[in-house]
XYZ file of C-alpha atoms in Angstrom:
357
model
C 136.529 161.518 205.548
C 132.892 160.691 204.830
C 131.484 157.194 205.056
C 130.676 155.354 201.839
C 128.124 152.690 200.939
C 128.901 150.612 197.847
C 126.225 148.161 196.762
C 125.405 146.156 193.660
C 127.588 143.968 191.442
C 130.379 142.438 193.537
C 133.057 143.134 190.927
C 132.051 146.776 190.493
C 131.864 147.180 194.261
C 135.383 145.804 194.722
C 136.710 148.125 191.985
C 135.010 151.109 193.614
C 136.647 150.164 196.922
C 140.025 149.983 195.202
C 139.513 153.483 193.806
C 138.747 154.780 197.301
C 141.868 153.079 198.637
C 143.990 154.759 195.973
C 142.590 158.147 196.984
C 143.704 157.905 200.601
C 147.267 156.720 200.192
C 149.752 154.162 198.869
C 149.171 150.435 199.543
C 152.075 150.206 201.997
C 150.491 152.907 204.177
C 147.182 151.008 204.271
C 148.720 147.684 205.284
C 148.742 148.630 208.968
C 145.667 150.847 208.743
C 143.085 148.694 206.989
C 140.483 146.489 208.690
C 137.705 144.348 207.199
C 134.772 143.255 209.375
C 131.975 140.798 208.621
C 128.526 142.325 209.017
C 127.135 139.048 210.368
C 129.730 138.858 213.156
C 130.566 142.406 214.128
C 128.739 144.864 216.366
C 128.571 148.620 216.799
C 131.150 148.673 219.590
C 133.710 146.839 217.455
C 133.146 149.113 214.471
C 133.512 152.269 216.549
C 136.648 150.909 218.230
C 138.366 150.429 214.875
C 137.067 153.751 213.560
C 138.258 155.666 216.620
C 141.814 154.321 216.419
C 144.339 156.832 215.102
C 146.161 155.890 211.884
C 149.656 154.467 212.338
C 152.251 156.512 210.424
C 149.624 157.465 207.861
C 146.976 160.078 207.229
C 143.941 157.793 207.111
C 142.556 154.554 208.510
C 140.262 152.371 206.366
C 137.481 150.315 207.969
C 135.437 148.071 205.647
C 132.227 146.373 206.813
C 130.908 143.639 204.516
C 127.270 142.559 204.386
C 125.870 144.485 207.351
C 122.920 145.977 205.488
C 122.152 142.664 203.778
C 121.835 141.092 207.229
C 119.418 143.842 208.189
C 117.378 143.208 205.038
C 117.271 139.445 205.629
C 116.120 139.919 209.225
C 113.398 142.319 208.119
C 112.223 139.817 205.498
C 112.083 137.010 208.059
C 110.207 139.263 210.477
C 107.582 140.101 207.843
C 107.328 136.416 206.953
C 106.789 135.437 210.573
C 104.169 138.155 210.995
C 102.257 137.192 207.850
C 102.266 133.502 208.780
C 100.988 134.200 212.280
C 104.198 133.111 214.025
C 105.641 135.220 216.793
C 109.031 135.295 218.472
C 108.994 134.327 222.167
C 109.549 137.322 224.392
C 111.408 135.570 227.174
C 115.162 136.114 227.332
C 115.783 132.350 227.244
C 114.247 132.190 223.780
C 116.250 135.008 222.265
C 117.783 134.097 218.892
C 121.536 133.796 218.749
C 123.064 137.171 217.970
C 119.835 139.073 218.562
C 121.439 141.502 220.984
C 124.382 142.115 218.697
C 122.712 142.390 215.303
C 119.081 143.205 216.020
C 117.681 146.290 214.322
C 117.772 148.342 217.507
C 121.452 147.533 218.031
C 122.339 149.780 215.069
C 120.173 152.764 215.956
C 123.229 154.751 217.095
C 125.315 154.054 213.976
C 124.092 157.038 211.900
C 124.638 159.444 214.806
C 128.131 158.056 215.405
C 129.098 158.508 211.746
C 127.713 162.027 211.606
C 128.899 163.348 214.965
C 131.733 161.261 216.402
C 133.688 159.423 213.709
C 137.186 160.929 213.315
C 137.918 162.676 209.992
C 140.977 160.437 209.669
C 138.739 157.367 209.218
C 137.275 156.175 205.944
C 134.364 153.845 206.736
C 133.080 151.791 203.797
C 130.057 149.483 203.744
C 130.218 146.858 200.970
C 126.992 145.140 199.952
C 125.293 143.147 197.240
C 122.183 144.699 195.690
C 119.937 146.228 198.331
C 116.251 146.957 198.370
C 115.350 150.630 198.608
C 113.210 149.611 201.593
C 116.232 148.302 203.498
C 115.765 149.815 206.981
C 119.447 150.514 207.613
C 119.925 151.935 204.111
C 117.131 154.409 204.765
C 118.859 155.559 207.952
C 122.334 155.842 206.413
C 121.427 157.294 203.024
C 121.204 160.938 204.182
C 124.671 160.902 205.782
C 126.869 158.583 203.680
C 127.954 158.695 200.050
C 125.980 155.939 198.315
C 127.105 154.323 195.070
C 124.618 151.921 193.515
C 126.522 149.730 191.046
C 124.128 147.367 189.235
C 125.387 144.704 186.856
C 125.148 146.083 183.304
C 123.175 144.163 180.707
C 122.477 144.366 176.993
C 124.190 147.328 175.357
C 125.417 148.468 178.762
C 127.340 145.220 179.186
C 128.789 145.492 175.664
C 129.899 149.050 176.409
C 131.493 147.919 179.669
C 133.455 145.211 177.818
C 134.666 147.724 175.207
C 135.798 150.118 177.921
C 137.674 147.408 179.837
C 139.445 146.263 176.675
C 140.453 149.869 175.968
C 141.771 150.216 179.526
C 143.901 147.134 178.893
C 145.368 148.804 175.797
C 143.680 146.447 173.334
C 140.821 146.313 170.826
C 137.895 143.951 170.321
C 135.392 143.415 167.512
C 131.616 143.737 168.095
C 131.175 140.060 167.204
C 133.723 139.026 169.821
C 131.935 141.113 172.450
C 128.611 139.516 171.550
C 130.001 135.971 171.705
C 131.895 136.591 174.945
C 128.819 137.912 176.751
C 126.720 135.031 175.399
C 129.190 132.460 176.739
C 130.040 134.062 180.068
C 126.947 136.145 180.802
C 126.965 139.145 183.095
C 129.500 137.901 185.643
C 131.877 140.861 185.346
C 134.716 139.297 187.302
C 134.699 136.287 184.996
C 134.366 138.492 181.912
C 137.360 140.530 183.033
C 139.443 137.402 183.656
C 138.609 136.167 180.167
C 139.481 139.561 178.680
C 142.875 139.400 180.364
C 143.593 136.067 178.670
C 142.228 137.265 175.340
C 144.304 140.465 175.275
C 147.471 138.504 176.011
C 146.612 136.017 173.265
C 145.671 138.579 170.592
C 148.653 140.839 171.380
C 148.738 143.707 168.855
C 145.613 142.814 166.867
C 141.945 143.140 167.797
C 140.295 140.296 169.704
C 138.062 138.362 167.298
C 135.271 135.797 167.595
C 137.675 132.961 166.812
C 139.812 133.930 169.805
C 136.780 133.828 172.088
C 135.706 130.417 170.779
C 139.208 129.061 171.250
C 139.978 130.377 174.732
C 136.645 130.833 176.483
C 133.877 128.476 175.477
C 135.314 124.969 175.499
C 137.366 125.301 178.679
C 134.453 126.668 180.698
C 131.850 124.362 179.176
C 134.155 121.378 179.696
C 134.496 122.229 183.393
C 130.718 122.446 183.777
C 130.171 119.142 181.929
C 132.845 117.457 184.043
C 131.409 118.858 187.281
C 127.909 117.589 186.420
C 129.326 114.186 185.463
C 131.275 113.970 188.720
C 128.201 114.918 190.764
C 126.041 112.300 189.051
C 128.691 109.587 189.234
C 129.483 110.057 192.930
C 133.021 111.432 192.541
C 132.918 114.157 195.202
C 136.629 115.037 195.204
C 136.608 115.644 191.446
C 133.344 117.622 191.541
C 134.590 119.850 194.352
C 137.953 120.377 192.672
C 136.259 121.467 189.451
C 133.934 123.844 191.274
C 136.818 125.368 193.223
C 138.716 125.759 189.960
C 135.779 127.689 188.550
C 135.743 129.849 191.694
C 139.486 130.458 191.403
C 138.951 131.469 187.785
C 136.634 134.236 188.966
C 133.277 132.464 188.717
C 130.994 133.272 191.638
C 128.437 130.978 193.251
C 125.392 132.311 191.322
C 127.240 131.816 188.028
C 128.265 128.239 188.884
C 124.709 127.402 189.956
C 123.243 128.988 186.820
C 125.662 127.163 184.505
C 125.163 123.766 186.154
C 121.377 124.288 186.262
C 121.387 125.233 182.571
C 123.382 122.142 181.678
C 121.182 119.885 183.809
C 118.079 121.300 182.117
C 119.548 120.692 178.649
C 120.709 117.203 179.601
C 117.311 116.297 181.078
C 115.522 117.482 177.931
C 118.029 115.610 175.761
C 117.454 112.453 177.837
C 113.729 112.719 177.162
C 114.308 113.188 173.417
C 116.713 110.232 173.310
C 114.093 108.064 175.016
C 111.734 109.085 172.198
C 114.298 108.054 169.563
C 115.321 111.513 168.343
C 118.719 111.837 166.646
C 121.556 114.132 167.695
C 120.909 116.788 165.041
C 117.208 116.894 165.869
C 118.032 117.237 169.573
C 120.322 120.189 168.820
C 117.632 121.864 166.744
C 114.895 121.356 169.333
C 117.064 122.563 172.234
C 118.607 125.462 170.335
C 122.173 124.178 170.789
C 124.279 125.563 167.946
C 127.780 124.599 169.073
C 128.864 121.100 168.057
C 130.974 120.661 171.190
C 128.103 121.524 173.533
C 125.637 119.333 171.619
C 127.976 116.334 171.562
C 128.745 116.566 175.278
C 125.074 117.096 176.188
C 123.976 113.999 174.274
C 126.831 111.935 175.765
C 125.845 113.065 179.243
C 122.155 112.366 178.657
C 122.922 108.813 177.531
C 125.016 108.135 180.646
C 122.518 109.229 183.294
C 118.911 108.430 184.137
C 116.163 111.031 184.127
C 115.573 110.497 187.864
C 119.243 111.219 188.706
C 119.208 114.369 186.604
C 115.975 115.562 188.221
C 117.300 114.881 191.727
C 120.502 116.848 191.135
C 118.552 119.729 189.608
C 116.296 119.950 192.677
C 119.294 119.712 195.029
C 121.005 122.526 193.155
C 117.944 124.768 193.464
C 117.738 123.978 197.201
C 121.404 124.953 197.652
C 120.876 128.196 195.738
C 117.819 129.058 197.849
C 119.697 128.318 201.087
C 122.448 130.766 200.099
C 119.998 133.465 198.996
C 118.135 133.208 202.312
C 121.367 133.411 204.285
C 121.150 129.898 205.730
C 124.416 128.712 204.145
C 127.707 130.228 203.052
C 128.416 129.774 199.339
C 131.370 127.384 199.629
C 129.583 125.322 202.280
C 126.518 125.038 200.024
C 128.692 123.653 197.220
C 130.334 121.169 199.582
C 126.963 119.978 200.906
C 125.624 119.612 197.368
C 128.625 117.462 196.442
C 128.316 115.428 199.645
C 124.594 114.792 199.151
C 125.065 113.759 195.523
C 127.794 111.332 196.574
C 125.496 109.834 199.217
C 122.664 109.409 196.723
C 124.899 107.626 194.213
C 126.261 105.318 196.925
C 122.746 104.464 198.117
C 121.639 103.834 194.536
C 124.598 101.497 194.044
C 123.715 99.515 197.170
C 120.121 99.113 195.947
C 121.343 97.777 192.599
C 123.556 95.199 194.354
C 120.670 93.706 196.304
């Protein structure tokens, strides 16, 4: 079978992989013939070893490689950055970066030839990636010989259409107003949207999903988790903060969504804190910040009154640092959340010691 490259929205990529799996056989046949490799840890020899293995009591073997091309893109970006800043990598073997021999650009030169000339027809090789630049060096080499599916996250009318289609697939109906409110509350995180749609279809049963259903099931629960997570971070309750963040992850929320939601709430709370210090009332704060939901306004004002502007600013900067570290490949997502929680706990403890002196 041909090799495939799926890149773009993580939820759409995972659904596309599932469709490929369904094409090559039943789940029980794939259990002993499916392998997933991490692009940051694997090498060409390991990939070819798995690909060359004959399927066990099945027609096909599935080999999935996650994040290989993203690693290539990150290395290329760092190389350009080093070149533009005048830095150079030492040429001596003692100064070779960890993993350079395994994952350097030259280490993958033979991959396209292997796929085209040597990979058994009984193997389905799938590369799974986030969004890739068209200038990605490995993408340019693989594009002529693999089936590429670019799956960007839909937005605007495209997102509304996607929601309608998913609801139809679930055997339900939804009103335009409910679609609009759902996408406003959840955004473009398709995995989270789909999880919410599952709950909404079960709740609405035979009737169409309406705006009231979305308000009841989606907004307060998710907003409450974000408020509670921010409170726990600012108050030095690391176990609670981490539990809430993991709950959001378990509910389908990915790292960028959690960061965006917490950053949004921190921004609103910081602005509300400033308005409170200037003696503005709650209604005026809601009007100035564009907060239309009573629940969100009430919780934002409560949070602003509990925390100082300096604490809010510190957490906001720490959150941006964590997000940048993940985007640059320096930290795994879960580790970045744990470090953020740990650092916030340390800051609160240090602040408490200063107040006791």
